[in-house]
PDB file of C-alpha atoms and ligand atoms in Angstrom:
ATOM      1  CA  UNK A  26     -20.103  24.264  31.312  1.00 74.00           C
ATOM      2  CA  UNK A  27     -16.562  23.917  29.974  1.00 80.00           C
ATOM      3  CA  UNK A  28     -13.761  25.617  31.895  1.00 89.00           C
ATOM      4  CA  UNK A  29     -12.146  28.571  30.186  1.00 96.00           C
ATOM      5  CA  UNK A  30      -8.800  27.909  28.500  1.00 97.00           C
ATOM      6  CA  UNK A  31      -7.548  30.625  30.873  1.00 98.00           C
ATOM      7  CA  UNK A  32      -7.568  27.950  33.609  1.00 98.00           C
ATOM      8  CA  UNK A  33      -5.201  25.723  31.604  1.00 97.00           C
ATOM      9  CA  UNK A  34      -2.719  28.593  31.367  1.00 98.00           C
ATOM     10  CA  UNK A  35      -3.189  29.281  35.100  1.00 98.00           C
ATOM     11  CA  UNK A  36      -2.503  25.675  36.011  1.00 97.00           C
ATOM     12  CA  UNK A  37       0.522  25.451  33.717  1.00 97.00           C
ATOM     13  CA  UNK A  38       2.042  28.689  35.029  1.00 96.00           C
ATOM     14  CA  UNK A  39       0.910  28.169  38.629  1.00 97.00           C
ATOM     15  CA  UNK A  40      -0.642  31.638  38.447  1.00 98.00           C
ATOM     16  CA  UNK A  41      -3.995  33.260  39.080  1.00 98.00           C
ATOM     17  CA  UNK A  42      -2.859  36.602  37.688  1.00 98.00           C
ATOM     18  CA  UNK A  43      -4.473  38.313  34.703  1.00 98.00           C
ATOM     19  CA  UNK A  44      -2.449  41.409  33.842  1.00 98.00           C
ATOM     20  CA  UNK A  45      -4.496  44.249  32.338  1.00 98.00           C
ATOM     21  CA  UNK A  46      -2.697  46.280  29.663  1.00 98.00           C
ATOM     22  CA  UNK A  47      -4.517  49.559  29.049  1.00 98.00           C
ATOM     23  CA  UNK A  48      -1.638  51.781  27.894  1.00 97.00           C
ATOM     24  CA  UNK A  49      -2.349  53.955  24.831  1.00 94.00           C
ATOM     25  CA  UNK A  50       0.129  55.282  22.304  1.00 95.00           C
ATOM     26  CA  UNK A  51       2.020  58.345  23.456  1.00 93.00           C
ATOM     27  CA  UNK A  52       1.495  61.651  21.647  1.00 92.00           C
ATOM     28  CA  UNK A  53       3.358  61.467  18.339  1.00 94.00           C
ATOM     29  CA  UNK A  54       4.296  57.796  18.777  1.00 95.00           C
ATOM     30  CA  UNK A  55       3.724  55.469  15.846  1.00 96.00           C
ATOM     31  CA  UNK A  56       2.215  51.974  16.270  1.00 97.00           C
ATOM     32  CA  UNK A  57       5.441  50.294  15.220  1.00 97.00           C
ATOM     33  CA  UNK A  58       7.394  52.134  17.945  1.00 97.00           C
ATOM     34  CA  UNK A  59       4.714  51.268  20.490  1.00 97.00           C
ATOM     35  CA  UNK A  60       4.860  47.562  19.618  1.00 97.00           C
ATOM     36  CA  UNK A  61       8.639  47.661  19.822  1.00 97.00           C
ATOM     37  CA  UNK A  62       8.549  49.545  23.146  1.00 96.00           C
ATOM     38  CA  UNK A  63       6.199  47.058  24.833  1.00 97.00           C
ATOM     39  CA  UNK A  64       6.875  43.645  23.263  1.00 97.00           C
ATOM     40  CA  UNK A  65       9.657  42.514  25.599  1.00 97.00           C
ATOM     41  CA  UNK A  66       7.788  43.740  28.701  1.00 98.00           C
ATOM     42  CA  UNK A  67       4.600  41.959  27.661  1.00 98.00           C
ATOM     43  CA  UNK A  68       6.534  38.744  26.993  1.00 98.00           C
ATOM     44  CA  UNK A  69       8.166  39.063  30.436  1.00 98.00           C
ATOM     45  CA  UNK A  70       4.847  39.701  32.191  1.00 98.00           C
ATOM     46  CA  UNK A  71       3.310  36.792  30.247  1.00 98.00           C
ATOM     47  CA  UNK A  72       5.779  34.404  31.896  1.00 98.00           C
ATOM     48  CA  UNK A  73       4.116  35.095  35.240  1.00 98.00           C
ATOM     49  CA  UNK A  74       0.491  35.722  34.224  1.00 98.00           C
ATOM     50  CA  UNK A  75      -2.139  33.214  33.135  1.00 98.00           C
ATOM     51  CA  UNK A  76      -3.763  35.884  30.999  1.00 98.00           C
ATOM     52  CA  UNK A  77      -3.182  39.271  29.460  1.00 98.00           C
ATOM     53  CA  UNK A  78      -6.286  41.426  29.247  1.00 98.00           C
ATOM     54  CA  UNK A  79      -5.804  43.986  26.499  1.00 98.00           C
ATOM     55  CA  UNK A  80      -7.993  47.064  26.799  1.00 98.00           C
ATOM     56  CA  UNK A  81      -9.646  49.453  24.408  1.00 97.00           C
ATOM     57  CA  UNK A  82      -6.896  52.130  24.770  1.00 97.00           C
ATOM     58  CA  UNK A  83      -4.485  49.664  23.143  1.00 98.00           C
ATOM     59  CA  UNK A  84      -6.813  48.086  20.567  1.00 97.00           C
ATOM     60  CA  UNK A  85      -8.302  51.426  19.480  1.00 96.00           C
ATOM     61  CA  UNK A  86      -4.861  53.042  19.161  1.00 94.00           C
ATOM     62  CA  UNK A  87      -3.269  50.185  17.260  1.00 97.00           C
ATOM     63  CA  UNK A  88      -6.086  48.907  15.046  1.00 95.00           C
ATOM     64  CA  UNK A  89      -6.136  45.468  13.470  1.00 96.00           C
ATOM     65  CA  UNK A  90      -2.692  45.012  11.860  1.00 97.00           C
ATOM     66  CA  UNK A  91      -0.648  46.365  14.754  1.00 98.00           C
ATOM     67  CA  UNK A  92      -2.690  44.672  17.485  1.00 98.00           C
ATOM     68  CA  UNK A  93      -2.145  41.433  15.587  1.00 98.00           C
ATOM     69  CA  UNK A  94       1.563  42.232  15.477  1.00 98.00           C
ATOM     70  CA  UNK A  95       1.615  42.965  19.238  1.00 98.00           C
ATOM     71  CA  UNK A  96      -0.092  39.633  19.985  1.00 98.00           C
ATOM     72  CA  UNK A  97       1.898  37.556  17.495  1.00 96.00           C
ATOM     73  CA  UNK A  98       4.717  36.578  19.841  1.00 94.00           C
ATOM     74  CA  UNK A  99       2.361  36.003  22.778  1.00 98.00           C
ATOM     75  CA  UNK A 100      -0.168  33.645  21.210  1.00 98.00           C
ATOM     76  CA  UNK A 101      -0.301  30.244  22.879  1.00 97.00           C
ATOM     77  CA  UNK A 102       2.054  31.422  25.653  1.00 97.00           C
ATOM     78  CA  UNK A 103      -0.578  33.336  27.601  1.00 98.00           C
ATOM     79  CA  UNK A 104      -4.374  33.654  27.385  1.00 98.00           C
ATOM     80  CA  UNK A 105      -5.250  36.773  25.389  1.00 98.00           C
ATOM     81  CA  UNK A 106      -8.478  38.466  26.459  1.00 98.00           C
ATOM     82  CA  UNK A 107      -9.882  41.388  24.465  1.00 98.00           C
ATOM     83  CA  UNK A 108     -11.563  43.787  26.861  1.00 98.00           C
ATOM     84  CA  UNK A 109     -13.689  46.002  24.645  1.00 97.00           C
ATOM     85  CA  UNK A 110     -16.737  45.469  26.912  1.00 98.00           C
ATOM     86  CA  UNK A 111     -19.110  44.801  24.037  1.00 98.00           C
ATOM     87  CA  UNK A 112     -22.572  46.276  24.628  1.00 98.00           C
ATOM     88  CA  UNK A 113     -24.373  46.382  21.322  1.00 98.00           C
ATOM     89  CA  UNK A 114     -26.969  44.736  19.103  1.00 98.00           C
ATOM     90  CA  UNK A 115     -25.947  41.324  17.808  1.00 97.00           C
ATOM     91  CA  UNK A 116     -24.756  42.140  14.295  1.00 97.00           C
ATOM     92  CA  UNK A 117     -22.337  44.814  15.540  1.00 98.00           C
ATOM     93  CA  UNK A 118     -21.053  42.562  18.325  1.00 98.00           C
ATOM     94  CA  UNK A 119     -20.563  39.788  15.772  1.00 97.00           C
ATOM     95  CA  UNK A 120     -18.560  42.006  13.426  1.00 98.00           C
ATOM     96  CA  UNK A 121     -16.394  43.171  16.343  1.00 98.00           C
ATOM     97  CA  UNK A 122     -15.849  39.608  17.542  1.00 98.00           C
ATOM     98  CA  UNK A 123     -14.715  38.460  14.095  1.00 98.00           C
ATOM     99  CA  UNK A 124     -12.170  41.282  14.018  1.00 98.00           C
ATOM    100  CA  UNK A 125     -10.924  40.454  17.524  1.00 98.00           C
ATOM    101  CA  UNK A 126     -10.573  36.791  16.585  1.00 98.00           C
ATOM    102  CA  UNK A 127      -8.514  37.714  13.542  1.00 97.00           C
ATOM    103  CA  UNK A 128      -6.275  39.866  15.774  1.00 98.00           C
ATOM    104  CA  UNK A 129      -5.375  36.687  17.682  1.00 98.00           C
ATOM    105  CA  UNK A 130      -7.468  36.923  20.839  1.00 98.00           C
ATOM    106  CA  UNK A 131      -8.683  33.844  22.759  1.00 98.00           C
ATOM    107  CA  UNK A 132     -11.589  35.536  24.523  1.00 98.00           C
ATOM    108  CA  UNK A 133     -13.712  38.673  24.638  1.00 98.00           C
ATOM    109  CA  UNK A 134     -15.483  40.614  27.390  1.00 98.00           C
ATOM    110  CA  UNK A 135     -19.111  41.653  26.847  1.00 98.00           C
ATOM    111  CA  UNK A 136     -21.641  43.383  29.060  1.00 98.00           C
ATOM    112  CA  UNK A 137     -24.634  41.277  30.122  1.00 98.00           C
ATOM    113  CA  UNK A 138     -26.942  44.301  30.494  1.00 98.00           C
ATOM    114  CA  UNK A 139     -27.841  44.208  26.776  1.00 98.00           C
ATOM    115  CA  UNK A 140     -30.016  41.160  27.561  1.00 98.00           C
ATOM    116  CA  UNK A 141     -30.456  37.962  25.576  1.00 98.00           C
ATOM    117  CA  UNK A 142     -32.648  38.301  22.454  1.00 98.00           C
ATOM    118  CA  UNK A 143     -30.838  40.229  19.745  1.00 98.00           C
ATOM    119  CA  UNK A 144     -27.934  40.793  22.111  1.00 98.00           C
ATOM    120  CA  UNK A 145     -25.896  38.439  24.294  1.00 98.00           C
ATOM    121  CA  UNK A 146     -27.609  35.248  23.131  1.00 98.00           C
ATOM    122  CA  UNK A 147     -26.337  35.714  19.570  1.00 98.00           C
ATOM    123  CA  UNK A 148     -22.976  36.939  20.864  1.00 97.00           C
ATOM    124  CA  UNK A 149     -22.708  33.690  22.840  1.00 98.00           C
ATOM    125  CA  UNK A 150     -23.539  31.589  19.773  1.00 98.00           C
ATOM    126  CA  UNK A 151     -21.025  33.530  17.685  1.00 97.00           C
ATOM    127  CA  UNK A 152     -18.341  33.122  20.345  1.00 97.00           C
ATOM    128  CA  UNK A 153     -18.688  29.337  20.187  1.00 97.00           C
ATOM    129  CA  UNK A 154     -18.626  29.287  16.368  1.00 97.00           C
ATOM    130  CA  UNK A 155     -15.587  31.573  16.229  1.00 98.00           C
ATOM    131  CA  UNK A 156     -13.678  29.858  19.023  1.00 97.00           C
ATOM    132  CA  UNK A 157     -13.522  33.138  20.952  1.00 98.00           C
ATOM    133  CA  UNK A 158     -14.545  32.576  24.581  1.00 98.00           C
ATOM    134  CA  UNK A 159     -17.134  34.879  26.096  1.00 98.00           C
ATOM    135  CA  UNK A 160     -16.628  36.555  29.480  1.00 98.00           C
ATOM    136  CA  UNK A 161     -19.503  38.691  30.714  1.00 98.00           C
ATOM    137  CA  UNK A 162     -19.562  41.624  33.135  1.00 98.00           C
ATOM    138  CA  UNK A 163     -22.156  41.039  35.880  1.00 98.00           C
ATOM    139  CA  UNK A 164     -20.981  43.637  38.430  1.00 98.00           C
ATOM    140  CA  UNK A 165     -18.366  46.380  38.286  1.00 98.00           C
ATOM    141  CA  UNK A 166     -15.696  47.502  40.719  1.00 98.00           C
ATOM    142  CA  UNK A 167     -16.075  51.299  40.918  1.00 98.00           C
ATOM    143  CA  UNK A 168     -18.356  52.946  43.526  1.00 98.00           C
ATOM    144  CA  UNK A 169     -20.848  54.214  40.912  1.00 98.00           C
ATOM    145  CA  UNK A 170     -21.514  50.636  39.816  1.00 98.00           C
ATOM    146  CA  UNK A 171     -23.689  50.317  42.913  1.00 98.00           C
ATOM    147  CA  UNK A 172     -26.004  53.079  41.621  1.00 98.00           C
ATOM    148  CA  UNK A 173     -27.346  51.122  38.626  1.00 98.00           C
ATOM    149  CA  UNK A 174     -25.479  48.105  37.231  1.00 98.00           C
ATOM    150  CA  UNK A 175     -24.821  46.087  40.392  1.00 98.00           C
ATOM    151  CA  UNK A 176     -28.464  46.417  41.451  1.00 98.00           C
ATOM    152  CA  UNK A 177     -29.248  43.961  38.633  1.00 98.00           C
ATOM    153  CA  UNK A 178     -26.516  41.491  39.561  1.00 98.00           C
ATOM    154  CA  UNK A 179     -28.785  38.406  39.793  1.00 98.00           C
ATOM    155  CA  UNK A 180     -30.458  39.164  36.448  1.00 98.00           C
ATOM    156  CA  UNK A 181     -27.085  39.804  34.814  1.00 98.00           C
ATOM    157  CA  UNK A 182     -25.681  36.466  35.990  1.00 98.00           C
ATOM    158  CA  UNK A 183     -28.783  34.702  34.607  1.00 98.00           C
ATOM    159  CA  UNK A 184     -28.363  36.452  31.232  1.00 98.00           C
ATOM    160  CA  UNK A 185     -24.632  35.623  31.075  1.00 98.00           C
ATOM    161  CA  UNK A 186     -25.206  31.954  31.895  1.00 98.00           C
ATOM    162  CA  UNK A 187     -28.124  31.600  29.461  1.00 98.00           C
ATOM    163  CA  UNK A 188     -25.921  33.109  26.738  1.00 98.00           C
ATOM    164  CA  UNK A 189     -23.325  30.425  27.506  1.00 97.00           C
ATOM    165  CA  UNK A 190     -20.575  32.697  28.828  1.00 98.00           C
ATOM    166  CA  UNK A 191     -17.651  30.638  30.133  1.00 98.00           C
ATOM    167  CA  UNK A 192     -16.587  33.380  32.480  1.00 98.00           C
ATOM    168  CA  UNK A 193     -17.946  36.205  34.628  1.00 98.00           C
ATOM    169  CA  UNK A 194     -16.292  39.490  35.581  1.00 98.00           C
ATOM    170  CA  UNK A 195     -16.945  40.185  39.283  1.00 98.00           C
ATOM    171  CA  UNK A 196     -15.290  42.953  41.329  1.00 98.00           C
ATOM    172  CA  UNK A 197     -12.468  42.322  43.796  1.00 98.00           C
ATOM    173  CA  UNK A 198     -13.489  45.565  45.503  1.00 98.00           C
ATOM    174  CA  UNK A 199     -16.904  44.099  46.405  1.00 98.00           C
ATOM    175  CA  UNK A 200     -16.286  40.464  47.345  1.00 98.00           C
ATOM    176  CA  UNK A 201     -19.957  39.794  48.143  1.00 98.00           C
ATOM    177  CA  UNK A 202     -20.559  39.598  44.376  1.00 98.00           C
ATOM    178  CA  UNK A 203     -17.726  37.093  43.981  1.00 98.00           C
ATOM    179  CA  UNK A 204     -19.241  34.799  46.612  1.00 98.00           C
ATOM    180  CA  UNK A 205     -22.729  35.196  45.102  1.00 98.00           C
ATOM    181  CA  UNK A 206     -21.471  34.504  41.553  1.00 98.00           C
ATOM    182  CA  UNK A 207     -19.604  31.407  42.766  1.00 97.00           C
ATOM    183  CA  UNK A 208     -22.785  30.147  44.456  1.00 97.00           C
ATOM    184  CA  UNK A 209     -24.948  30.781  41.365  1.00 97.00           C
ATOM    185  CA  UNK A 210     -22.383  29.565  38.821  1.00 96.00           C
ATOM    186  CA  UNK A 211     -20.076  27.001  40.450  1.00 96.00           C
ATOM    187  CA  UNK A 212     -18.407  26.066  37.162  1.00 96.00           C
ATOM    188  CA  UNK A 213     -17.933  29.537  35.667  1.00 97.00           C
ATOM    189  CA  UNK A 214     -14.448  31.004  35.451  1.00 98.00           C
ATOM    190  CA  UNK A 215     -14.520  34.112  37.643  1.00 98.00           C
ATOM    191  CA  UNK A 216     -12.113  36.986  36.973  1.00 98.00           C
ATOM    192  CA  UNK A 217     -11.888  39.923  39.365  1.00 98.00           C
ATOM    193  CA  UNK A 218     -10.647  43.460  38.678  1.00 98.00           C
ATOM    194  CA  UNK A 219      -9.858  46.055  41.303  1.00 98.00           C
ATOM    195  CA  UNK A 220      -6.703  44.567  42.850  1.00 98.00           C
ATOM    196  CA  UNK A 221      -3.910  47.069  43.511  1.00 97.00           C
ATOM    197  CA  UNK A 222      -4.706  50.600  42.294  1.00 98.00           C
ATOM    198  CA  UNK A 223      -8.429  50.332  43.136  1.00 98.00           C
ATOM    199  CA  UNK A 224      -7.676  49.133  46.649  1.00 97.00           C
ATOM    200  CA  UNK A 225      -8.340  45.386  46.826  1.00 98.00           C
ATOM    201  CA  UNK A 226      -5.484  43.373  48.323  1.00 98.00           C
ATOM    202  CA  UNK A 227      -3.754  40.669  46.230  1.00 98.00           C
ATOM    203  CA  UNK A 228      -5.234  37.311  47.188  1.00 98.00           C
ATOM    204  CA  UNK A 229      -8.486  38.757  48.521  1.00 98.00           C
ATOM    205  CA  UNK A 230     -10.636  37.975  45.468  1.00 98.00           C
ATOM    206  CA  UNK A 231      -9.324  34.411  45.210  1.00 98.00           C
ATOM    207  CA  UNK A 232     -10.034  33.985  48.932  1.00 98.00           C
ATOM    208  CA  UNK A 233     -13.617  35.121  48.236  1.00 98.00           C
ATOM    209  CA  UNK A 234     -14.028  32.450  45.533  1.00 97.00           C
ATOM    210  CA  UNK A 235     -12.688  34.007  42.353  1.00 98.00           C
ATOM    211  CA  UNK A 236     -10.399  32.113  39.970  1.00 98.00           C
ATOM    212  CA  UNK A 237      -8.254  35.019  38.787  1.00 98.00           C
ATOM    213  CA  UNK A 238      -7.314  38.525  39.893  1.00 98.00           C
ATOM    214  CA  UNK A 239      -6.996  41.250  37.269  1.00 98.00           C
ATOM    215  CA  UNK A 240      -4.224  43.766  37.918  1.00 98.00           C
ATOM    216  CA  UNK A 241      -3.528  46.705  35.619  1.00 98.00           C
ATOM    217  CA  UNK A 242      -1.682  49.777  36.869  1.00 98.00           C
ATOM    218  CA  UNK A 243       0.064  47.964  39.741  1.00 98.00           C
ATOM    219  CA  UNK A 244       1.865  46.021  36.987  1.00 98.00           C
ATOM    220  CA  UNK A 245       2.179  48.302  33.958  1.00 98.00           C
ATOM    221  CA  UNK A 246       2.575  51.658  35.738  1.00 97.00           C
ATOM    222  CA  UNK A 247       5.227  50.237  38.056  1.00 97.00           C
ATOM    223  CA  UNK A 248       8.969  50.777  37.571  1.00 97.00           C
ATOM    224  CA  UNK A 249       9.483  47.141  36.703  1.00 98.00           C
ATOM    225  CA  UNK A 250       6.322  45.477  35.326  1.00 98.00           C
ATOM    226  CA  UNK A 251       7.951  42.036  35.014  1.00 98.00           C
ATOM    227  CA  UNK A 252       9.060  42.074  38.649  1.00 98.00           C
ATOM    228  CA  UNK A 253       5.608  43.301  39.742  1.00 98.00           C
ATOM    229  CA  UNK A 254       4.005  40.420  37.816  1.00 98.00           C
ATOM    230  CA  UNK A 255       6.443  37.930  39.365  1.00 98.00           C
ATOM    231  CA  UNK A 256       5.610  39.154  42.875  1.00 98.00           C
ATOM    232  CA  UNK A 257       1.884  38.992  42.152  1.00 98.00           C
ATOM    233  CA  UNK A 258       2.214  35.466  40.809  1.00 97.00           C
ATOM    234  CA  UNK A 259       3.913  34.468  44.060  1.00 97.00           C
ATOM    235  CA  UNK A 260       0.948  35.929  45.965  1.00 97.00           C
ATOM    236  CA  UNK A 261      -1.514  34.248  43.582  1.00 98.00           C
ATOM    237  CA  UNK A 262      -0.384  30.658  42.967  1.00 97.00           C
ATOM    238  CA  UNK A 263      -2.759  28.299  41.145  1.00 96.00           C
ATOM    239  CA  UNK A 264      -2.407  25.790  43.943  1.00 92.00           C
ATOM    240  CA  UNK A 265      -1.155  26.584  47.421  1.00 75.00           C
TER     241      UNK A 265
HETATM  242  P1  BMP B 309      -6.323  48.694  37.426  1.00 62.06           P
HETATM  243  O1  BMP B 309      -5.750  47.447  38.140  1.00 62.06           O
HETATM  244  O2  BMP B 309      -5.280  49.537  36.826  1.00 62.06           O
HETATM  245  O3  BMP B 309      -7.310  49.423  38.271  1.00 62.06           O
HETATM  246  O4  BMP B 309      -7.133  48.133  36.141  1.00 62.06           O
HETATM  247  C1  BMP B 309      -8.303  47.392  36.286  1.00 62.06           C
HETATM  248  C2  BMP B 309      -8.653  46.722  34.991  1.00 62.06           C
HETATM  249  O5  BMP B 309      -9.864  46.001  35.167  1.00 62.06           O
HETATM  250  C3  BMP B 309      -8.893  47.655  33.814  1.00 62.06           C
HETATM  251  O6  BMP B 309      -8.464  46.974  32.655  1.00 62.06           O
HETATM  252  C4  BMP B 309     -10.402  47.825  33.782  1.00 62.06           C
HETATM  253  O7  BMP B 309     -10.888  48.015  32.462  1.00 62.06           O
HETATM  254  C5  BMP B 309     -10.878  46.482  34.306  1.00 62.06           C
HETATM  255  N1  BMP B 309     -12.178  46.516  35.019  1.00 62.06           N
HETATM  256  C6  BMP B 309     -12.343  47.246  36.176  1.00 62.06           C
HETATM  257  O8  BMP B 309     -11.437  47.946  36.648  1.00 62.06           O
HETATM  258  N2  BMP B 309     -13.554  47.193  36.805  1.00 62.06           N
HETATM  259  C7  BMP B 309     -14.605  46.466  36.346  1.00 62.06           C
HETATM  260  O9  BMP B 309     -15.634  46.426  36.973  1.00 62.06           O
HETATM  261  C8  BMP B 309     -14.430  45.739  35.152  1.00 62.06           C
HETATM  262  C9  BMP B 309     -13.207  45.762  34.510  1.00 62.06           C
HETATM  263  O10 BMP B 309     -13.024  45.070  33.399  1.00 62.06           O
END
């Protein structure tokens, strides 16, 4: 299994931070204003983060042309991960992936629970053809994830690996899944949400075996997102 290009950015920046940007447009705000309002902050955060994970609130508010515009200045400087958590039949996932690729993303997040045939298998093939890396969710970080999704963790990891995902999303809030994913998939790139606002301590997911920690609100809802990213990078160096 090839390493995700996210690791190259991590090594180069000496950072295991993936900053999650999930901020929607404000009421009455136009996409152009939004892009103008956030561009400098995103560029500043990108100096300290290996990756920027851009969420559905942003992509759905901006649409194709303005998301492309938002990403334009960031491409090549930071890994750009589209987190739309794909969970659909193959032809719809494929169409979405083509659009995300044309926006300028390097990778996409998809749920593994759709299974292989007619679902993640074809999404995996498409990701390789498009040059859009596939990360797959195999356990989630919120308490309710334990009710259904996380019960199928082993099956979900098998599906993700058979589909050829380069990376797995495993929760920082439940480090047992990080350790189990690392044992089952030693070469996969593990990324872990739940650090900061959801309670996991910076450094804890990496200590449990993850490659990257995903931090959203603790960066972008802070007074100074660039400083927050800088401090997180110092707590999350690529090599100690
Ligand atoms: P925050 O640090 O603000 O809690 O944001 C967490 C980020 O990680 C969000 O972008 C969310 O979509 C994502 N995420 C998560 O919180 N839990 C999961 O299990 C999977 C995720 O992708």
